[in-house]
mmCIF file of C-alpha atoms in Angstrom:
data_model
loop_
_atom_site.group_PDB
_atom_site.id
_atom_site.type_symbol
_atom_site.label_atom_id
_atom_site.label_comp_id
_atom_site.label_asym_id
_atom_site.label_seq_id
_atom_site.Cartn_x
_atom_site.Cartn_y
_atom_site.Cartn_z
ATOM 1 C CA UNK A 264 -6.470 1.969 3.688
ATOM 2 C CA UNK A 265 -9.632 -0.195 3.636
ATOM 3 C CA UNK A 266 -10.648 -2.140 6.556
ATOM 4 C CA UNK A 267 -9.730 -4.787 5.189
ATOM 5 C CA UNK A 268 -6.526 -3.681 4.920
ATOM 6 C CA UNK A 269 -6.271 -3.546 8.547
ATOM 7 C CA UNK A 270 -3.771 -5.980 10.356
ATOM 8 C CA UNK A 271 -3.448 -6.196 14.334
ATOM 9 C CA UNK A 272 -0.418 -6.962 15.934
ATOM 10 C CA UNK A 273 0.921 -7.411 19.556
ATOM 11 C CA UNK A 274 4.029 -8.061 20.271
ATOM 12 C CA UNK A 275 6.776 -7.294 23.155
ATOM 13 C CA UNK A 276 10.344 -7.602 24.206
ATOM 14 C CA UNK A 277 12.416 -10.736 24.989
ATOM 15 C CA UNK A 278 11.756 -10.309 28.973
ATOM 16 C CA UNK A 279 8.157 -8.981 28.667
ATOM 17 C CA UNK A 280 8.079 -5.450 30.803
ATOM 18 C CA UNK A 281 7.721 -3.939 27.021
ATOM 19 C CA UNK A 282 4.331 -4.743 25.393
ATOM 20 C CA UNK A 283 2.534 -3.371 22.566
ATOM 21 C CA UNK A 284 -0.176 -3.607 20.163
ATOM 22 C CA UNK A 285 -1.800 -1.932 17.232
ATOM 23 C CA UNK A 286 -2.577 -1.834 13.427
ATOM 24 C CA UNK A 287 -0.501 -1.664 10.632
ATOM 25 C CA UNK A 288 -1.294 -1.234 7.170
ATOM 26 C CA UNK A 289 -1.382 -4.415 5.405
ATOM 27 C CA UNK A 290 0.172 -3.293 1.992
ATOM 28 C CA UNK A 291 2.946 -1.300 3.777
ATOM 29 C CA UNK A 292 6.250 -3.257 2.047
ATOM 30 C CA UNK A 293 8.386 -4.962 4.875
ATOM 31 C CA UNK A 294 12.254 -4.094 4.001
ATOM 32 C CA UNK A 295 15.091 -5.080 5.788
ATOM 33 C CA UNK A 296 17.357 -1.549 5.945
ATOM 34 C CA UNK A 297 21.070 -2.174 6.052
ATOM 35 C CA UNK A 298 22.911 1.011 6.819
ATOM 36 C CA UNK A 299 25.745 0.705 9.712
ATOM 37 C CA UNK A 300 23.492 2.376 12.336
ATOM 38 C CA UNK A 301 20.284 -0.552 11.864
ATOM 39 C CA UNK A 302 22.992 -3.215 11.855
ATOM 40 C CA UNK A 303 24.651 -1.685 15.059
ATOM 41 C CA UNK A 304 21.048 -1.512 16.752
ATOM 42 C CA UNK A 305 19.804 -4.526 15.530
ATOM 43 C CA UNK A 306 22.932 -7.114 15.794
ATOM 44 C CA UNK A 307 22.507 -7.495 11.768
ATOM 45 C CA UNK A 308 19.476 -6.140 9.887
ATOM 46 C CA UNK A 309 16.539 -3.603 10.951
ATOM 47 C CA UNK A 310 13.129 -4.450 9.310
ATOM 48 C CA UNK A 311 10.041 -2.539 10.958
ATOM 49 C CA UNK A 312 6.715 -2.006 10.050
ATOM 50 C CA UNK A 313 4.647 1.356 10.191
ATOM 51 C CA UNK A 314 1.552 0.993 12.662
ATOM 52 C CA UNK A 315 -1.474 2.762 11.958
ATOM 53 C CA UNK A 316 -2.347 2.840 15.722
ATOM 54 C CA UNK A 317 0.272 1.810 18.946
ATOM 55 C CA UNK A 318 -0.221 1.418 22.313
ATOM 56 C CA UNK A 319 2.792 0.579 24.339
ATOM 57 C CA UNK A 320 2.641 -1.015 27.642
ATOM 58 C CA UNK A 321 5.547 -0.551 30.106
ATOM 59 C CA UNK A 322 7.828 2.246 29.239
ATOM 60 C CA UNK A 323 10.916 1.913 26.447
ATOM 61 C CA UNK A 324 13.948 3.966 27.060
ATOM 62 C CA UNK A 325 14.650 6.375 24.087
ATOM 63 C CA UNK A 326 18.359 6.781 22.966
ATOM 64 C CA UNK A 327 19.397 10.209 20.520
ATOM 65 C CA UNK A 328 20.548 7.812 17.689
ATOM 66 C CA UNK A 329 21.323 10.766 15.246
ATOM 67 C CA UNK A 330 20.175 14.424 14.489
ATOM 68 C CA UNK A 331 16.431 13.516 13.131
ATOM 69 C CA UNK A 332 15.629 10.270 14.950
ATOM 70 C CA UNK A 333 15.583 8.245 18.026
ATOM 71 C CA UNK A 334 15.234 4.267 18.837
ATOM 72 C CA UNK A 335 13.662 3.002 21.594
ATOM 73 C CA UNK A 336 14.839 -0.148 23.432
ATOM 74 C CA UNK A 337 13.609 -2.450 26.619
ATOM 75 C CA UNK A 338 15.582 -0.883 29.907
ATOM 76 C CA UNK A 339 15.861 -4.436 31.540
ATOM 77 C CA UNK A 340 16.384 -6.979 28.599
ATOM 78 C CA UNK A 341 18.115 -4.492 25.690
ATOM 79 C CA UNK A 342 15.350 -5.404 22.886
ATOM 80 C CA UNK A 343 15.526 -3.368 20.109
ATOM 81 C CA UNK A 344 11.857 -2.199 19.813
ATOM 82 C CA UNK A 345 11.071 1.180 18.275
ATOM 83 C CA UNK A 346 12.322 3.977 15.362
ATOM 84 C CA UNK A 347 10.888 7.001 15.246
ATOM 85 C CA UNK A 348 11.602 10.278 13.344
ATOM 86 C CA UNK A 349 11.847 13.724 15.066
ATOM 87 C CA UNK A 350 8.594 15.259 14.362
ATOM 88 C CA UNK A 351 6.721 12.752 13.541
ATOM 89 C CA UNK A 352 3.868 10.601 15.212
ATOM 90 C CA UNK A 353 4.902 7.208 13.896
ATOM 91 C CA UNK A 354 6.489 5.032 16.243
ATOM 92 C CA UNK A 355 8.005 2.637 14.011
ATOM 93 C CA UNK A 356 7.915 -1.465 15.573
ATOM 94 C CA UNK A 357 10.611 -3.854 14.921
ATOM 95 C CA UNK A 358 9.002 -6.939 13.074
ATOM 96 C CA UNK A 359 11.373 -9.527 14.849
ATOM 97 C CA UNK A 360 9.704 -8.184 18.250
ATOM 98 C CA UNK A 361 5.727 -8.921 16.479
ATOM 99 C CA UNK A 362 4.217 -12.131 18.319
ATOM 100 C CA UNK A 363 3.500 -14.918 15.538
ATOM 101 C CA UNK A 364 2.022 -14.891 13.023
ATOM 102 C CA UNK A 365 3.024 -11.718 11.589
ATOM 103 C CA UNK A 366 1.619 -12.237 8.249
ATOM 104 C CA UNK A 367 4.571 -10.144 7.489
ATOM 105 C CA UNK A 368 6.752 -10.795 4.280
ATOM 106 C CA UNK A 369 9.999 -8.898 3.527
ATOM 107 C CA UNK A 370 9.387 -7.347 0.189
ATOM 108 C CA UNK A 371 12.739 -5.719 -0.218
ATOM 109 C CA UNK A 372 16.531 -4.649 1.101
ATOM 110 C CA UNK A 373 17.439 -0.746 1.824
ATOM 111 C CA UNK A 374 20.582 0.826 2.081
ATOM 112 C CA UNK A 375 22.388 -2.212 0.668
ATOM 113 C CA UNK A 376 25.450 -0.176 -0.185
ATOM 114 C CA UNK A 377 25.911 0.141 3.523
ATOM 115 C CA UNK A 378 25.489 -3.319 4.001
ATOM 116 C CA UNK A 379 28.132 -5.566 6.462
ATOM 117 C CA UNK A 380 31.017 -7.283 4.199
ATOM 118 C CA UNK A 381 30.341 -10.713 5.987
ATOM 119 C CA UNK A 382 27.057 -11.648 4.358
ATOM 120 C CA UNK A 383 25.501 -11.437 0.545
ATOM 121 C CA UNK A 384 22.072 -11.040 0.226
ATOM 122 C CA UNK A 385 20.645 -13.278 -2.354
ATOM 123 C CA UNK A 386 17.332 -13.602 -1.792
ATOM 124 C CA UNK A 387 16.541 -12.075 -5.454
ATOM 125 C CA UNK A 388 14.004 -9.410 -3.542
ATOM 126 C CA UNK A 389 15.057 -5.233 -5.036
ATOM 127 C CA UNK A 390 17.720 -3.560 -3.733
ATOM 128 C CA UNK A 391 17.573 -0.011 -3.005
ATOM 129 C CA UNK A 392 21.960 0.861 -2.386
ATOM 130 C CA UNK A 393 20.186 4.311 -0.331
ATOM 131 C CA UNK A 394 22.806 6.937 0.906
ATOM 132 C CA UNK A 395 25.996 6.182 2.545
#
């Protein structure tokens, strides 16, 4: 990654006790994962981007989602915030909670053969039907 490359974010949860900030990569691809666990997290779809550098401000509570990750969530207000796999350093950030302008642009739709049967997704971006 270049400098140039380099994108800073802030961002924080709906009531505010949860800030962060950081980097993130600025060719990283922005996809919207669609597997039953994201859309049970999220209320629909999960997109998050993959910082570079975090700090977080205030402290997220951390729920066991499954046997190799956990998701981390505002205590007070519920926001979804954080992914992050067992092992590794990478706190992933949800890109709904990044303050405007994100400069973000969804680039593409995982685990689509997981998706919800209530909505289509029709945007013409790939589709990657992941593991069920």
């Amino acid at each position: 990654m270049s400098a140039s490359d380099a994108v800073e974010f802030t961002g924080h949860c709906l009531c505010g006790r949860v800030r962060f900030r950081g980097t993130y990569d600025a060719t990283h691809d922005l996809k919207a994962c669609h597997c039953s666990q994201c859309r049970r997290w999220s209320g629909h779809v999960w997109a998050a981007i993959l910082p570079t550098s975090l700090q977080i401000e205030g402290e997220p509570l951390w729920y066991r989602a499954s046997d190799f990750a956990r998701r981390g969530f505002c205590g007070t207000c519920g926001s979804s915030l954080f992914w992050q796999r067992d092992g590794s350093e990478v706190i992933d950030v949800a890109a709904g909670a990044i303050d405007a302008p994100t400069g973000l642009q969804l680039q593409g739709h995982i685990f689509t053969a997981d998706k919800g049967d209530y909505y289509a997704i029709a945007d013409g971006l790939p589709q990657d039907p992941g593991e069920n």
